[in-house]
C-alpha cells in the first residue's frame, strides 16, 4: 500500500477496511503528498487511495470484489470570516477547479 501520512483520515479509513476484510497488506510507501503516493502507484510498487481526479495515464482504478469499497468522499472548503472576501472567493474557485473531473 502507498498511503498518506498518519494525519490523513483516508489512510485510517483504508487501513480500517483492510483490517476488517482480513486481507493481507503491507505499507510500502508513506507520503505527505499526492505526488509521493501517485509516484509509488505509477511505478507499480503499490496500490493506494487517491481521488480519481489525480489518476494519470500510468494508473488505473481497481474494481475487485476482494477489495473493500471505500465509498464516497465529500470535501468541504471553508474560510475564515475574517479573510478578505474577494481574495477568499478567488482562491476557493481555483481550489474547486483543481478537483473537477477531467
GROMACS .gro file of N, CA and C in nm:
model
  306
    1UNK      N    1   0.083  -0.117   0.000
    1UNK     CA    2   0.000   0.000   0.000
    1UNK      C    3   0.088   0.124   0.000
    2UNK      N    4   0.047   0.223  -0.075
    2UNK     CA    5   0.105   0.357  -0.068
    2UNK      C    6  -0.003   0.445  -0.007
    3UNK      N    7   0.030   0.507   0.105
    3UNK     CA    8  -0.070   0.584   0.179
    3UNK      C    9  -0.014   0.718   0.222
    4UNK      N   10  -0.104   0.807   0.256
    4UNK     CA   11  -0.063   0.935   0.311
    4UNK      C   12  -0.011   0.914   0.453
    5UNK      N   13   0.044   1.019   0.510
    5UNK     CA   14   0.100   1.008   0.645
    5UNK      C   15  -0.009   0.984   0.748
    6UNK      N   16   0.031   0.971   0.872
    6UNK     CA   17  -0.061   0.931   0.980
    6UNK      C   18  -0.168   1.033   1.012
    7UNK      N   19  -0.157   1.155   0.961
    7UNK     CA   20  -0.256   1.258   0.989
    7UNK      C   21  -0.374   1.253   0.891
    8UNK      N   22  -0.374   1.162   0.797
    8UNK     CA   23  -0.476   1.158   0.692
    8UNK      C   24  -0.589   1.062   0.727
    9UNK      N   25  -0.713   1.109   0.717
    9UNK     CA   26  -0.826   1.021   0.751
    9UNK      C   27  -0.851   0.918   0.642
   10UNK      N   28  -0.808   0.946   0.516
   10UNK     CA   29  -0.820   0.845   0.410
   10UNK      C   30  -0.735   0.723   0.446
   11UNK      N   31  -0.617   0.748   0.501
   11UNK     CA   32  -0.529   0.641   0.543
   11UNK      C   33  -0.599   0.555   0.649
   12UNK      N   34  -0.655   0.620   0.749
   12UNK     CA   35  -0.722   0.546   0.857
   12UNK      C   36  -0.842   0.468   0.805
   13UNK      N   37  -0.917   0.527   0.715
   13UNK     CA   38  -1.033   0.458   0.656
   13UNK      C   39  -0.988   0.335   0.580
   14UNK      N   40  -0.884   0.349   0.499
   14UNK     CA   41  -0.831   0.238   0.420
   14UNK      C   42  -0.781   0.126   0.510
   15UNK      N   43  -0.700   0.160   0.610
   15UNK     CA   44  -0.645   0.058   0.699
   15UNK      C   45  -0.754  -0.012   0.779
   16UNK      N   46  -0.854   0.063   0.823
   16UNK     CA   47  -0.966   0.003   0.897
   16UNK      C   48  -1.040  -0.097   0.809
   17UNK      N   49  -1.067  -0.061   0.685
   17UNK     CA   50  -1.137  -0.152   0.594
   17UNK      C   51  -1.053  -0.275   0.562
   18UNK      N   52  -0.922  -0.257   0.545
   18UNK     CA   53  -0.836  -0.371   0.519
   18UNK      C   54  -0.832  -0.467   0.638
   19UNK      N   55  -0.823  -0.413   0.758
   19UNK     CA   56  -0.823  -0.498   0.878
   19UNK      C   57  -0.953  -0.576   0.888
   20UNK      N   58  -1.064  -0.510   0.864
   20UNK     CA   59  -1.195  -0.576   0.873
   20UNK      C   60  -1.214  -0.681   0.764
   21UNK      N   61  -1.151  -0.660   0.647
   21UNK     CA   62  -1.167  -0.753   0.536
   21UNK      C   63  -1.084  -0.880   0.554
   22UNK      N   64  -0.981  -0.872   0.638
   22UNK     CA   65  -0.894  -0.987   0.659
   22UNK      C   66  -0.788  -1.003   0.552
   23UNK      N   67  -0.778  -0.909   0.459
   23UNK     CA   68  -0.675  -0.916   0.354
   23UNK      C   69  -0.537  -0.886   0.411
   24UNK      N   70  -0.438  -0.958   0.363
   24UNK     CA   71  -0.300  -0.927   0.400
   24UNK      C   72  -0.256  -0.805   0.321
   25UNK      N   73  -0.182  -0.718   0.386
   25UNK     CA   74  -0.131  -0.600   0.319
   25UNK      C   75  -0.002  -0.556   0.387
   26UNK      N   76   0.073  -0.475   0.316
   26UNK     CA   77   0.195  -0.417   0.370
   26UNK      C   78   0.205  -0.274   0.320
   27UNK      N   79   0.237  -0.181   0.407
   27UNK     CA   80   0.257  -0.042   0.367
   27UNK      C   81   0.401  -0.030   0.316
   28UNK      N   82   0.416   0.003   0.187
   28UNK     CA   83   0.549   0.014   0.127
   28UNK      C   84   0.591   0.158   0.103
   29UNK      N   85   0.495   0.250   0.115
   29UNK     CA   86   0.526   0.390   0.092
   29UNK      C   87   0.431   0.476   0.174
   30UNK      N   88   0.487   0.575   0.242
   30UNK     CA   89   0.408   0.674   0.313
   30UNK      C   90   0.456   0.811   0.267
   31UNK      N   91   0.362   0.899   0.234
   31UNK     CA   92   0.398   1.031   0.185
   31UNK      C   93   0.301   1.134   0.238
   32UNK      N   94   0.347   1.257   0.247
   32UNK     CA   95   0.260   1.367   0.287
   32UNK      C   96   0.193   1.431   0.167
   33UNK      N   97   0.226   1.385   0.046
   33UNK     CA   98   0.172   1.449  -0.072
   33UNK      C   99   0.108   1.350  -0.169
   34UNK      N  100   0.018   1.402  -0.250
   34UNK     CA  101  -0.043   1.323  -0.357
   34UNK      C  102   0.066   1.275  -0.452
   35UNK      N  103   0.163   1.361  -0.481
   35UNK     CA  104   0.271   1.325  -0.574
   35UNK      C  105   0.349   1.203  -0.528
   36UNK      N  106   0.378   1.195  -0.398
   36UNK     CA  107   0.452   1.081  -0.346
   36UNK      C  108   0.374   0.951  -0.357
   37UNK      N  109   0.247   0.954  -0.319
   37UNK     CA  110   0.162   0.835  -0.328
   37UNK      C  111   0.144   0.797  -0.475
   38UNK      N  112   0.119   0.896  -0.558
   38UNK     CA  113   0.099   0.872  -0.701
   38UNK      C  114   0.224   0.812  -0.765
   39UNK      N  115   0.344   0.857  -0.726
   39UNK     CA  116   0.468   0.804  -0.783
   39UNK      C  117   0.486   0.656  -0.750
   40UNK      N  118   0.453   0.617  -0.627
   40UNK     CA  119   0.465   0.476  -0.589
   40UNK      C  120   0.367   0.390  -0.668
   41UNK      N  121   0.247   0.440  -0.687
   41UNK     CA  122   0.146   0.365  -0.763
   41UNK      C  123   0.187   0.356  -0.910
   42UNK      N  124   0.227   0.468  -0.969
   42UNK     CA  125   0.267   0.472  -1.111
   42UNK      C  126   0.388   0.384  -1.137
   43UNK      N  127   0.477   0.370  -1.037
   43UNK     CA  128   0.596   0.285  -1.052
   43UNK      C  129   0.561   0.136  -1.044
   44UNK      N  130   0.439   0.106  -1.002
   44UNK     CA  131   0.396  -0.033  -0.996
   44UNK      C  132   0.437  -0.105  -0.868
   45UNK      N  133   0.477  -0.031  -0.767
   45UNK     CA  134   0.519  -0.097  -0.643
   45UNK      C  135   0.409  -0.099  -0.537
   46UNK      N  136   0.295  -0.035  -0.566
   46UNK     CA  137   0.191  -0.026  -0.464
   46UNK      C  138   0.055   0.003  -0.526
   47UNK      N  139  -0.048  -0.023  -0.447
   47UNK     CA  140  -0.181   0.030  -0.474
   47UNK      C  141  -0.206   0.133  -0.364
   48UNK      N  142  -0.299   0.222  -0.387
   48UNK     CA  143  -0.324   0.325  -0.288
   48UNK      C  144  -0.462   0.386  -0.303
   49UNK      N  145  -0.488   0.483  -0.219
   49UNK     CA  146  -0.615   0.554  -0.219
   49UNK      C  147  -0.589   0.698  -0.260
   50UNK      N  148  -0.643   0.736  -0.374
   50UNK     CA  149  -0.630   0.873  -0.426
   50UNK      C  150  -0.762   0.917  -0.487
   51UNK      N  151  -0.785   1.047  -0.491
   51UNK     CA  152  -0.903   1.095  -0.564
   51UNK      C  153  -0.890   1.057  -0.712
   52UNK      N  154  -1.001   1.022  -0.773
   52UNK     CA  155  -0.999   0.982  -0.914
   52UNK      C  156  -0.941   1.092  -1.002
   53UNK      N  157  -0.960   1.216  -0.963
   53UNK     CA  158  -0.911   1.328  -1.044
   53UNK      C  159  -0.759   1.335  -1.049
   54UNK      N  160  -0.689   1.260  -0.962
   54UNK     CA  161  -0.542   1.264  -0.960
   54UNK      C  162  -0.478   1.148  -1.035
   55UNK      N  163  -0.559   1.058  -1.091
   55UNK     CA  164  -0.503   0.945  -1.164
   55UNK      C  165  -0.437   0.992  -1.293
   56UNK      N  166  -0.328   0.927  -1.329
   56UNK     CA  167  -0.257   0.958  -1.453
   56UNK      C  168  -0.277   0.844  -1.550
   57UNK      N  169  -0.222   0.858  -1.671
   57UNK     CA  170  -0.236   0.752  -1.770
   57UNK      C  171  -0.154   0.628  -1.734
   58UNK      N  172  -0.066   0.637  -1.636
   58UNK     CA  173   0.012   0.523  -1.590
   58UNK      C  174  -0.057   0.450  -1.475
   59UNK      N  175  -0.179   0.493  -1.441
   59UNK     CA  176  -0.253   0.435  -1.328
   59UNK      C  177  -0.393   0.397  -1.373
   60UNK      N  178  -0.454   0.310  -1.295
   60UNK     CA  179  -0.594   0.275  -1.323
   60UNK      C  180  -0.666   0.248  -1.191
   61UNK      N  181  -0.793   0.272  -1.193
   61UNK     CA  182  -0.875   0.243  -1.076
   61UNK      C  183  -0.898   0.093  -1.070
   62UNK      N  184  -0.888   0.036  -0.953
   62UNK     CA  185  -0.910  -0.107  -0.935
   62UNK      C  186  -1.053  -0.131  -0.890
   63UNK      N  187  -1.118  -0.224  -0.955
   63UNK     CA  188  -1.250  -0.267  -0.913
   63UNK      C  189  -1.242  -0.419  -0.896
   64UNK      N  190  -1.236  -0.464  -0.776
   64UNK     CA  191  -1.218  -0.606  -0.747
   64UNK      C  192  -1.309  -0.640  -0.630
   65UNK      N  193  -1.383  -0.748  -0.644
   65UNK     CA  194  -1.476  -0.784  -0.536
   65UNK      C  195  -1.403  -0.822  -0.407
   66UNK      N  196  -1.274  -0.851  -0.415
   66UNK     CA  197  -1.197  -0.884  -0.295
   66UNK      C  198  -1.156  -0.760  -0.216
   67UNK      N  199  -1.146  -0.646  -0.284
   67UNK     CA  200  -1.105  -0.522  -0.218
   67UNK      C  201  -1.225  -0.455  -0.152
   68UNK      N  202  -1.208  -0.405  -0.032
   68UNK     CA  203  -1.319  -0.334   0.033
   68UNK      C  204  -1.350  -0.203  -0.040
   69UNK      N  205  -1.477  -0.170  -0.047
   69UNK     CA  206  -1.519  -0.046  -0.111
   69UNK      C  207  -1.503   0.071  -0.015
   70UNK      N  208  -1.441   0.178  -0.060
   70UNK     CA  209  -1.416   0.294   0.025
   70UNK      C  210  -1.538   0.383   0.041
   71UNK      N  211  -1.628   0.380  -0.056
   71UNK     CA  212  -1.744   0.468  -0.051
   71UNK      C  213  -1.712   0.606  -0.103
   72UNK      N  214  -1.810   0.691  -0.101
   72UNK     CA  215  -1.795   0.829  -0.149
   72UNK      C  216  -1.725   0.916  -0.046
   73UNK      N  217  -1.655   1.016  -0.093
   73UNK     CA  218  -1.589   1.113  -0.007
   73UNK      C  219  -1.635   1.251  -0.048
   74UNK      N  220  -1.670   1.331   0.048
   74UNK     CA  221  -1.711   1.468   0.021
   74UNK      C  222  -1.611   1.562   0.086
   75UNK      N  223  -1.558   1.653   0.006
   75UNK     CA  224  -1.465   1.752   0.059
   75UNK      C  225  -1.539   1.881   0.086
   76UNK      N  226  -1.501   1.948   0.190
   76UNK     CA  227  -1.563   2.075   0.227
   76UNK      C  228  -1.456   2.182   0.229
   77UNK      N  229  -1.486   2.294   0.167
   77UNK     CA  230  -1.395   2.407   0.167
   77UNK      C  231  -1.460   2.519   0.246
   78UNK      N  232  -1.391   2.567   0.346
   78UNK     CA  233  -1.444   2.678   0.425
   78UNK      C  234  -1.332   2.778   0.449
   79UNK      N  235  -1.372   2.900   0.479
   79UNK     CA  236  -1.271   3.002   0.507
   79UNK      C  237  -1.316   3.088   0.624
   80UNK      N  238  -1.220   3.151   0.683
   80UNK     CA  239  -1.246   3.238   0.797
   80UNK      C  240  -1.330   3.358   0.753
   81UNK      N  241  -1.419   3.400   0.840
   81UNK     CA  242  -1.500   3.518   0.808
   81UNK      C  243  -1.413   3.644   0.809
   82UNK      N  244  -1.292   3.633   0.861
   82UNK     CA  245  -1.202   3.747   0.865
   82UNK      C  246  -1.116   3.759   0.740
   83UNK      N  247  -1.121   3.659   0.652
   83UNK     CA  248  -1.041   3.664   0.530
   83UNK      C  249  -1.101   3.768   0.435
   84UNK      N  250  -1.015   3.840   0.361
   84UNK     CA  251  -1.069   3.934   0.260
   84UNK      C  252  -1.157   3.857   0.161
   85UNK      N  253  -1.280   3.898   0.146
   85UNK     CA  254  -1.382   3.823   0.072
   85UNK      C  255  -1.343   3.796  -0.074
   86UNK      N  256  -1.299   3.897  -0.148
   86UNK     CA  257  -1.268   3.876  -0.290
   86UNK      C  258  -1.151   3.778  -0.306
   87UNK      N  259  -1.050   3.792  -0.224
   87UNK     CA  260  -0.936   3.703  -0.232
   87UNK      C  261  -0.977   3.560  -0.196
   88UNK      N  262  -1.057   3.545  -0.092
   88UNK     CA  263  -1.103   3.412  -0.050
   88UNK      C  264  -1.188   3.348  -0.160
   89UNK      N  265  -1.274   3.426  -0.224
   89UNK     CA  266  -1.359   3.372  -0.332
   89UNK      C  267  -1.274   3.325  -0.450
   90UNK      N  268  -1.172   3.403  -0.485
   90UNK     CA  269  -1.085   3.365  -0.598
   90UNK      C  270  -1.007   3.239  -0.565
   91UNK      N  271  -0.954   3.231  -0.444
   91UNK     CA  272  -0.879   3.112  -0.403
   91UNK      C  273  -0.971   2.990  -0.399
   92UNK      N  274  -1.092   3.006  -0.349
   92UNK     CA  275  -1.187   2.896  -0.344
   92UNK      C  276  -1.219   2.846  -0.485
   93UNK      N  277  -1.232   2.936  -0.581
   93UNK     CA  278  -1.260   2.897  -0.720
   93UNK      C  279  -1.144   2.818  -0.779
   94UNK      N  280  -1.021   2.860  -0.751
   94UNK     CA  281  -0.904   2.789  -0.802
   94UNK      C  282  -0.897   2.648  -0.742
   95UNK      N  283  -0.917   2.638  -0.612
   95UNK     CA  284  -0.913   2.508  -0.546
   95UNK      C  285  -1.024   2.418  -0.598
   96UNK      N  286  -1.144   2.471  -0.613
   96UNK     CA  287  -1.257   2.391  -0.663
   96UNK      C  288  -1.230   2.339  -0.803
   97UNK      N  289  -1.175   2.424  -0.890
   97UNK     CA  290  -1.144   2.381  -1.027
   97UNK      C  291  -1.042   2.266  -1.028
   98UNK      N  292  -0.950   2.267  -0.933
   98UNK     CA  293  -0.848   2.161  -0.932
   98UNK      C  294  -0.908   2.024  -0.900
   99UNK      N  295  -1.028   2.020  -0.842
   99UNK     CA  296  -1.090   1.893  -0.807
   99UNK      C  297  -1.195   1.850  -0.910
  100UNK      N  298  -1.218   1.932  -1.012
  100UNK     CA  299  -1.316   1.894  -1.114
  100UNK      C  300  -1.266   1.776  -1.192
  101UNK      N  301  -1.356   1.689  -1.230
  101UNK     CA  302  -1.320   1.571  -1.310
  101UNK      C  303  -1.285   1.616  -1.451
  102UNK      N  304  -1.181   1.554  -1.503
  102UNK     CA  305  -1.135   1.590  -1.639
  102UNK      C  306  -1.190   1.495  -1.741
   0.00000   0.00000   0.00000
